[in-house]
Short mmCIF file of C-alpha atoms in Angstrom, two decimals:
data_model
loop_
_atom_site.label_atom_id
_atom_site.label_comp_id
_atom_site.label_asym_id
_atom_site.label_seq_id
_atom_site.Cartn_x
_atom_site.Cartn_y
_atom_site.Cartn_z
CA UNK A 119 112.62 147.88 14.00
CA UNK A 120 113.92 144.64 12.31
CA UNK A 121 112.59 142.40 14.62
CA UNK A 122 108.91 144.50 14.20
CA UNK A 123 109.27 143.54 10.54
CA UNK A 124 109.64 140.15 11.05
CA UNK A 125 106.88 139.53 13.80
CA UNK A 126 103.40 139.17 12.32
CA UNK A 127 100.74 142.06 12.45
CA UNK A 128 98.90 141.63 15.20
CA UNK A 129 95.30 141.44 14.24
CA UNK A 130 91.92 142.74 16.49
CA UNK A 131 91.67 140.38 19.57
CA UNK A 132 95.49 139.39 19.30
CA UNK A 133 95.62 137.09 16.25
CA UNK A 134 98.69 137.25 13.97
CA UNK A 135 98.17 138.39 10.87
CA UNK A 136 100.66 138.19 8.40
CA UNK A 137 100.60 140.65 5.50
CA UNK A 138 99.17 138.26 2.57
CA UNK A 139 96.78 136.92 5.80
CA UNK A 140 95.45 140.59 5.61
CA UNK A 141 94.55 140.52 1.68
CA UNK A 142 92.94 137.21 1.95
CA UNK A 143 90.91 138.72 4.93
CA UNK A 144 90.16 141.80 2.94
CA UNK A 145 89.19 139.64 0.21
CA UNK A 146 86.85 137.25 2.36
CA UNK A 147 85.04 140.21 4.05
CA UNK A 148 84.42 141.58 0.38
CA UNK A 149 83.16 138.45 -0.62
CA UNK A 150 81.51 138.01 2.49
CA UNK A 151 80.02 141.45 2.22
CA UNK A 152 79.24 140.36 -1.31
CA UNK A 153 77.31 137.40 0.02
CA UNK A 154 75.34 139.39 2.34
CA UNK A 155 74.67 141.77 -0.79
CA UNK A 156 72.95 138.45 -2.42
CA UNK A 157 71.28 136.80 0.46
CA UNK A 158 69.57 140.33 1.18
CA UNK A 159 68.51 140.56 -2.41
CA UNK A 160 67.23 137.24 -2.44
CA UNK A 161 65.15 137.55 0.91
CA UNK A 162 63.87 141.14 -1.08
CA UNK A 163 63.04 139.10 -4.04
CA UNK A 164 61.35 136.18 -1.72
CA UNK A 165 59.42 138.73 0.00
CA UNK A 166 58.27 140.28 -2.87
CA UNK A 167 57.30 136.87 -4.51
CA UNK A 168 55.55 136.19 -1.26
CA UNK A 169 53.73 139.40 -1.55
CA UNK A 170 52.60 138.70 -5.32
CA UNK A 171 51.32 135.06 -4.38
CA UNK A 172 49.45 136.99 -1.50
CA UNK A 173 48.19 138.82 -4.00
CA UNK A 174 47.20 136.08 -6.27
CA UNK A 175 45.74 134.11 -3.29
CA UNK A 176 43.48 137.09 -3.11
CA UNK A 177 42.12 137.26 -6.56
CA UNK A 178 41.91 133.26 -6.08
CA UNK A 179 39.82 133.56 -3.33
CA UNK A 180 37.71 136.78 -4.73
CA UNK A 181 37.09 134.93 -8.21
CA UNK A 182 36.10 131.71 -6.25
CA UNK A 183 33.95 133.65 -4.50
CA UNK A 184 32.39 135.57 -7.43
CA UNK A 185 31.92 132.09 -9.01
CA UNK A 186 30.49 130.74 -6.10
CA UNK A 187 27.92 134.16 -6.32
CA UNK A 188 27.42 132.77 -9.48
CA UNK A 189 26.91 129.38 -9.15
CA UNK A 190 24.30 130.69 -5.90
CA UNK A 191 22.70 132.97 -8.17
CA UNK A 192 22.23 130.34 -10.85
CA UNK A 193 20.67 127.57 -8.36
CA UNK A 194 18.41 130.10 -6.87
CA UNK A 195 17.05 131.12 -10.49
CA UNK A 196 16.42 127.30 -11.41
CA UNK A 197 14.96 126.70 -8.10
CA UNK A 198 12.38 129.75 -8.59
CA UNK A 199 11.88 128.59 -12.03
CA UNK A 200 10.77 124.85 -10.34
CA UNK A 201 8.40 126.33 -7.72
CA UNK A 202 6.91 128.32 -10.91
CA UNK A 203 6.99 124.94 -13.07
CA UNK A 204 5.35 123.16 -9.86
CA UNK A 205 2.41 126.32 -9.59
CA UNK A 206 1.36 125.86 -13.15
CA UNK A 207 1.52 122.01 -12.99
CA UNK A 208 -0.88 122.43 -9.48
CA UNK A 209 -3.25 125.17 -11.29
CA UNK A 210 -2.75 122.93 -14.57
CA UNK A 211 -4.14 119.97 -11.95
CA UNK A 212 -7.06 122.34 -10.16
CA UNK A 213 -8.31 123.19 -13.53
CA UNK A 214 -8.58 119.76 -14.47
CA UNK A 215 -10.15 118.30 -11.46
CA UNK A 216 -12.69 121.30 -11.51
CA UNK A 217 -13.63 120.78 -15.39
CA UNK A 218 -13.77 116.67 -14.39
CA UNK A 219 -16.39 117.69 -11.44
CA UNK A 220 -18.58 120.21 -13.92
CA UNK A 221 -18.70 117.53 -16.40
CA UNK A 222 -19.67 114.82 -13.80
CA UNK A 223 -22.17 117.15 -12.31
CA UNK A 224 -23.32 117.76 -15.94
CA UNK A 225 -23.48 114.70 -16.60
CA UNK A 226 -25.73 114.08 -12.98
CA UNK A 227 -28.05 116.83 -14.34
CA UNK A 228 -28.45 114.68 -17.64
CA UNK A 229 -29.00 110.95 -15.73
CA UNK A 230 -31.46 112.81 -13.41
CA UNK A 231 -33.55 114.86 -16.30
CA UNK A 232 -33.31 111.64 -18.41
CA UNK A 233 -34.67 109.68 -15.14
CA UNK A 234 -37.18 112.38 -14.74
CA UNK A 235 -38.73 111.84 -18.63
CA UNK A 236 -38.72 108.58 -17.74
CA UNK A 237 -40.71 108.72 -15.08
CA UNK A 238 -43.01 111.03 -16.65
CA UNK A 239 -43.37 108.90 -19.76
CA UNK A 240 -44.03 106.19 -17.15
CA UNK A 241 -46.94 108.24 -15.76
CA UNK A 242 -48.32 109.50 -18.92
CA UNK A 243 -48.65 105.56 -20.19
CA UNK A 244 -50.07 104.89 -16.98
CA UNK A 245 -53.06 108.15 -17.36
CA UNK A 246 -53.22 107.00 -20.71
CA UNK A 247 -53.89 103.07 -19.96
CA UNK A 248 -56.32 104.53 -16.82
CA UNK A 249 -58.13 106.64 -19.74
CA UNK A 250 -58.30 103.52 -22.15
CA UNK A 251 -59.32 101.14 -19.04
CA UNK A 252 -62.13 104.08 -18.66
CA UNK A 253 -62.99 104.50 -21.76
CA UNK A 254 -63.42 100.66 -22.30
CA UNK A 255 -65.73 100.16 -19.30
CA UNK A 256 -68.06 103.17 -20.14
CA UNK A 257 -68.13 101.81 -23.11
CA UNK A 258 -69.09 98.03 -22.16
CA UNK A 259 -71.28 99.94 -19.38
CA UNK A 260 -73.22 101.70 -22.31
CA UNK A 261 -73.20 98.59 -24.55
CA UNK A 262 -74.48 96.85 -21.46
CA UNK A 263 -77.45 99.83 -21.27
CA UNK A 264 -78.33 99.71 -24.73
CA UNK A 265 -78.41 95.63 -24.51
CA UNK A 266 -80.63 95.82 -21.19
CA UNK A 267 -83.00 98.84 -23.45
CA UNK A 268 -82.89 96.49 -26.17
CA UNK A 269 -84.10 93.93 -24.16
CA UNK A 270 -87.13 95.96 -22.49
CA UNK A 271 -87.87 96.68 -25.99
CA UNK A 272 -88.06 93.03 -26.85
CA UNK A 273 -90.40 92.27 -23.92
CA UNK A 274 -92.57 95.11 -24.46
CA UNK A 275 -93.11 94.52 -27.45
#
């Protein structure tokens, strides 16, 4: 039984332990244990910081994509409000060229009624020198009567 004493514990797989070898093994497994105790709450706390900037990403992404919406919906509006802008500048445009072509075709009308008093005017000076020219000659034909009458007279008498 002395001898036992003296001989070191004999560990599990045949190390020897020595008494105050045992404490400081108890006391490395606790830490040890301890240790494990802090690296498993740390992975738990990773995991669940992993999980919360998973779940950030994902608002990220959904209020990107909302803005994105936004920024569609916006384009689409202005782009709708151009193609309106562009149909009132082409009606704007039509209206224009048609009120240009009644006014030139009024003012056609005009040049050829104005042309046509003209031409009338021309042919009304023209009856009325014909007339004059007519007048004149029955005249100098009647003059020409009574001189020749006048002149029968004369010899007659």
């Amino acid at each position: 039984a002395l001898v036992q004493q003296q001989t070191p514990l004999l560990a599990k797989g045949g190390v020897a332990i020595s008494p105050t070898d045992d404490n400081r093994l108890q006391i490395l497994q606790e830490n040890a244990k301890a240790a494990q105790a802090k690296l498993d709450a740390l992975k738990s706390q990773q995991q669940t910081a992993q999980e919360e900037a998973k779940k950030q990403e994902a608002k990220a992404e959904e209020a990107r994509i909302k803005e994105r919406e936004k920024e569609e919906a916006k384009l689409a509006a202005e782009a709708k409000a151009e193609e309106a802008r562009i149909k009132a500048e082409e009606k704007k445009e039509e209206a224009r060229l048609a009120a240009e072509a009644k006014a030139e075709e009024a003012r056609i009308k005009a040049e050829e009624k104005k042309e046509e008093a003209k031409r009338a005017a021309e042919e009304a000076r023209i009856k009325a020198e014909e007339k004059k020219e007519e007048a004149r000659l029955a005249a100098e034909a009647k003059a020409e009567e009574a001189r020749v009458k006048a002149e029968e007279k004369d010899r007659k008498s």
